[in-house]
GROMACS .gro file of C-alpha atoms in nm:
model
  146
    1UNK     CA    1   6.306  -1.817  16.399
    2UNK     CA    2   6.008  -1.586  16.393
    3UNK     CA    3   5.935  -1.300  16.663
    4UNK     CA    4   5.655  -1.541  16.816
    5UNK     CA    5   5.908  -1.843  16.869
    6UNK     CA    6   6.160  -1.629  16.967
    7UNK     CA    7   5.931  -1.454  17.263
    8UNK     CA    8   5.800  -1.752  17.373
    9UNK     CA    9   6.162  -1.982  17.341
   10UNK     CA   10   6.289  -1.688  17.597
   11UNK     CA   11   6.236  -1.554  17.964
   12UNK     CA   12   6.066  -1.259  17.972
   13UNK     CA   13   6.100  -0.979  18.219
   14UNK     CA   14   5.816  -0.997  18.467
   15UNK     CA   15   5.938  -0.644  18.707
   16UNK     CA   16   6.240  -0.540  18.833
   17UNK     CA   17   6.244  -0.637  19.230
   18UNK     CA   18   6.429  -0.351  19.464
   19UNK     CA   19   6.530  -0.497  19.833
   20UNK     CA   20   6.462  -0.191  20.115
   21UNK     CA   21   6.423  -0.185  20.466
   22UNK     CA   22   6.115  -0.015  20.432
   23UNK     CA   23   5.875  -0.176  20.154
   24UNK     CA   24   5.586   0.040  20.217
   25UNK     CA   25   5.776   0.396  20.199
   26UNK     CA   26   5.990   0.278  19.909
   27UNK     CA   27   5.683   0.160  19.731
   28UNK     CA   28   5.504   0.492  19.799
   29UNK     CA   29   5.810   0.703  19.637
   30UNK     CA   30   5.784   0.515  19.407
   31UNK     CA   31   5.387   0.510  19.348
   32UNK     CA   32   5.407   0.883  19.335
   33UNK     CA   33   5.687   0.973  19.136
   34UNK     CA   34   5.607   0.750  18.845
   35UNK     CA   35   5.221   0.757  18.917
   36UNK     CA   36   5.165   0.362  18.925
   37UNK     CA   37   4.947   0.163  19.129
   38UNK     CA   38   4.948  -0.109  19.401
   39UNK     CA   39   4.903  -0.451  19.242
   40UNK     CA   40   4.540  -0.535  19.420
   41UNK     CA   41   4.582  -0.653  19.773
   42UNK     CA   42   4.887  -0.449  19.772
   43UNK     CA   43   4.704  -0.114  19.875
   44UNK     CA   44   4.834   0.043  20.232
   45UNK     CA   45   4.409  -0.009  20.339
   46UNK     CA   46   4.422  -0.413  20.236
   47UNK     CA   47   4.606  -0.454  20.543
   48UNK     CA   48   4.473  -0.457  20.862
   49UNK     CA   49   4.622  -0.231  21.149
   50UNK     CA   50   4.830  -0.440  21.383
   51UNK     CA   51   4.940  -0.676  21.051
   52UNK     CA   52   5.307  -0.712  21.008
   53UNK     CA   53   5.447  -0.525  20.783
   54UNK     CA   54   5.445  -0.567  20.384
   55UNK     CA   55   5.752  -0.787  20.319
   56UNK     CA   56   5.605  -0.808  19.928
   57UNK     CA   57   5.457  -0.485  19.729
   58UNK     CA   58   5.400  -0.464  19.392
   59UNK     CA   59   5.331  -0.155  19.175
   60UNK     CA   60   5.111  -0.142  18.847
   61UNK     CA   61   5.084   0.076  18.538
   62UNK     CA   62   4.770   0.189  18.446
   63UNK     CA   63   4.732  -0.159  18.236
   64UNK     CA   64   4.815  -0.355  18.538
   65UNK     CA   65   5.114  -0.461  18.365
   66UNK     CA   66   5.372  -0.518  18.675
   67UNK     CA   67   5.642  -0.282  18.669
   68UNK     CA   68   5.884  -0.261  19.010
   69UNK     CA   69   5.826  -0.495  19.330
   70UNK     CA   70   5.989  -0.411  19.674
   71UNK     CA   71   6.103  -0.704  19.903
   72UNK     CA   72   6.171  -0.634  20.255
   73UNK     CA   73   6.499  -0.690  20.390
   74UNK     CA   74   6.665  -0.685  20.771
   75UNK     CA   75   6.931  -0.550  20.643
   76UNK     CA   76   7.067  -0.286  20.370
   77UNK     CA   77   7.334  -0.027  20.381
   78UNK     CA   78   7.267   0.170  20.064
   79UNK     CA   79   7.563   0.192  19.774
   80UNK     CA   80   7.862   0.484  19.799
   81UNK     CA   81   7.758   0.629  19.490
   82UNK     CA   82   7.967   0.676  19.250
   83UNK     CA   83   8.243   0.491  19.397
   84UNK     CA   84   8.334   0.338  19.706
   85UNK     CA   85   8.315   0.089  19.959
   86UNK     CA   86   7.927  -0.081  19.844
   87UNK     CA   87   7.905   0.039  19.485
   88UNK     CA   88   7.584   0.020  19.281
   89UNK     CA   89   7.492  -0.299  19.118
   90UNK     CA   90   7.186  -0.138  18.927
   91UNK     CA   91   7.030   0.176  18.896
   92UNK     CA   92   6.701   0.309  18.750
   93UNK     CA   93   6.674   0.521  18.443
   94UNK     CA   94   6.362   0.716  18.364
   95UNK     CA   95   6.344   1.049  18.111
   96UNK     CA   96   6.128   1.349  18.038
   97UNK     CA   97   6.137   1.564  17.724
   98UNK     CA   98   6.202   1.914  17.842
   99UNK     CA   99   6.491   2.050  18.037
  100UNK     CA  100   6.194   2.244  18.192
  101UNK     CA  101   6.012   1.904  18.290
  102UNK     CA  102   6.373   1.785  18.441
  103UNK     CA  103   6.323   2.051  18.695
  104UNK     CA  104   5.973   2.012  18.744
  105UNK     CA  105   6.058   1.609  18.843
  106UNK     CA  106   6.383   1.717  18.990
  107UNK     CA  107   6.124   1.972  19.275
  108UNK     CA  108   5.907   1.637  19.308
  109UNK     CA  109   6.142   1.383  19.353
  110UNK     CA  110   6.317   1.558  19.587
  111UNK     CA  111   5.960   1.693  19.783
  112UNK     CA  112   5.875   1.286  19.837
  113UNK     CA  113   6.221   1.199  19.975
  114UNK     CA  114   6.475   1.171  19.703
  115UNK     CA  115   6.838   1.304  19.780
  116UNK     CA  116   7.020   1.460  19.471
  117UNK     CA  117   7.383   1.315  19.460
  118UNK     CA  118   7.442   1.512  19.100
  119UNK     CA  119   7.258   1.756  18.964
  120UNK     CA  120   7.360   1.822  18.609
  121UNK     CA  121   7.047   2.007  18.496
  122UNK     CA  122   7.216   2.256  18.294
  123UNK     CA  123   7.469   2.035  18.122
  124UNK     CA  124   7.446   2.167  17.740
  125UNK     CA  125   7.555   1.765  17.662
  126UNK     CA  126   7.343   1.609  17.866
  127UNK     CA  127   7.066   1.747  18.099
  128UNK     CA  128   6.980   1.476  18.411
  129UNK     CA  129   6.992   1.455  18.735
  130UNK     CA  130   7.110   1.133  18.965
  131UNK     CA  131   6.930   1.057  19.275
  132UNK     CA  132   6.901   0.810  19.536
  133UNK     CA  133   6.592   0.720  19.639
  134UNK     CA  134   6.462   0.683  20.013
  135UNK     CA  135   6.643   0.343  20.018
  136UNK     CA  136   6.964   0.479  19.879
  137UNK     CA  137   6.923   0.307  19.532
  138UNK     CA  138   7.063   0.548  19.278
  139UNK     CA  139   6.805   0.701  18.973
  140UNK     CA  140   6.837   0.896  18.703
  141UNK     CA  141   6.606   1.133  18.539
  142UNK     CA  142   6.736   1.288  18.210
  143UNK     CA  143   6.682   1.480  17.873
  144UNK     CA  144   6.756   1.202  17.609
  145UNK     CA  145   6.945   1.370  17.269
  146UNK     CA  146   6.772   1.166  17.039
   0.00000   0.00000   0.00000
């Protein structure tokens, strides 16, 4: 089968979809940390004031590509991480080159709402640092070895 069968013979990933009680504030972590944009429509100023809330946001890289949605929920008691009672079911990984540029996301993250639950910065095996985001879904931000 060649690559162009095999893409189009198989679903492909559109985004990856995070419930939150909040779409808008998750969506703006989100927007900053990873500097993406609101699909079009999506934009805080596309809604008027008084509208309901955004149930649906979407979030862009520069190519408009889609890359995370946020669906609002009634409802969402954030995971026990690592273990516990409501365990993760996913988590988000995302890397930088530098021990150096681990802090310098580690200040940020944390500055737009992110809670450290481990902070192994200056692990000689493996430099990262887990967080969970405004929601409570659990990210990662690490030094890969290879």
């Amino acid at each position: 089968m060649s690559d162009t069968t095999a893409r189009s013979s198989v679903p492909r990933l559109r985004q990856v979809v995070l419930d939150t009680e909040d779409a808008r504030v998750l969506a703006e972590f989100y927007r900053e940390l990873l500097g993406l944009e609101y699909l079009p429509g999506d934009e805080p100023e596309a809604r008027a004031e008084g509208d309901d809330p955004a149930d649906w946001l979407v979030l862009t890289d520069g190519d408009g590509a889609r890359v995370l949605a946020f669906q609002q929920v009634a409802s969402l008691p954030a995971p026990t991480w690592p273990e516990g009672p409501r365990p993760q079911m996913m988590h988000l990984d995302f890397w930088v080159s530098t021990v150096d540029e681990l802090r310098e996301q580690h200040a940020r993250a944390v500055a737009l709402g992110a809670r450290v639950l481990e902070d192994g910065t200056d692990d000689p095996e493996e430099a990262i640092v887990i967080f969970a985001d405004p929601a409570g879904h659990p990210f990662c931000i690490f030094v890969p070895d290879e």
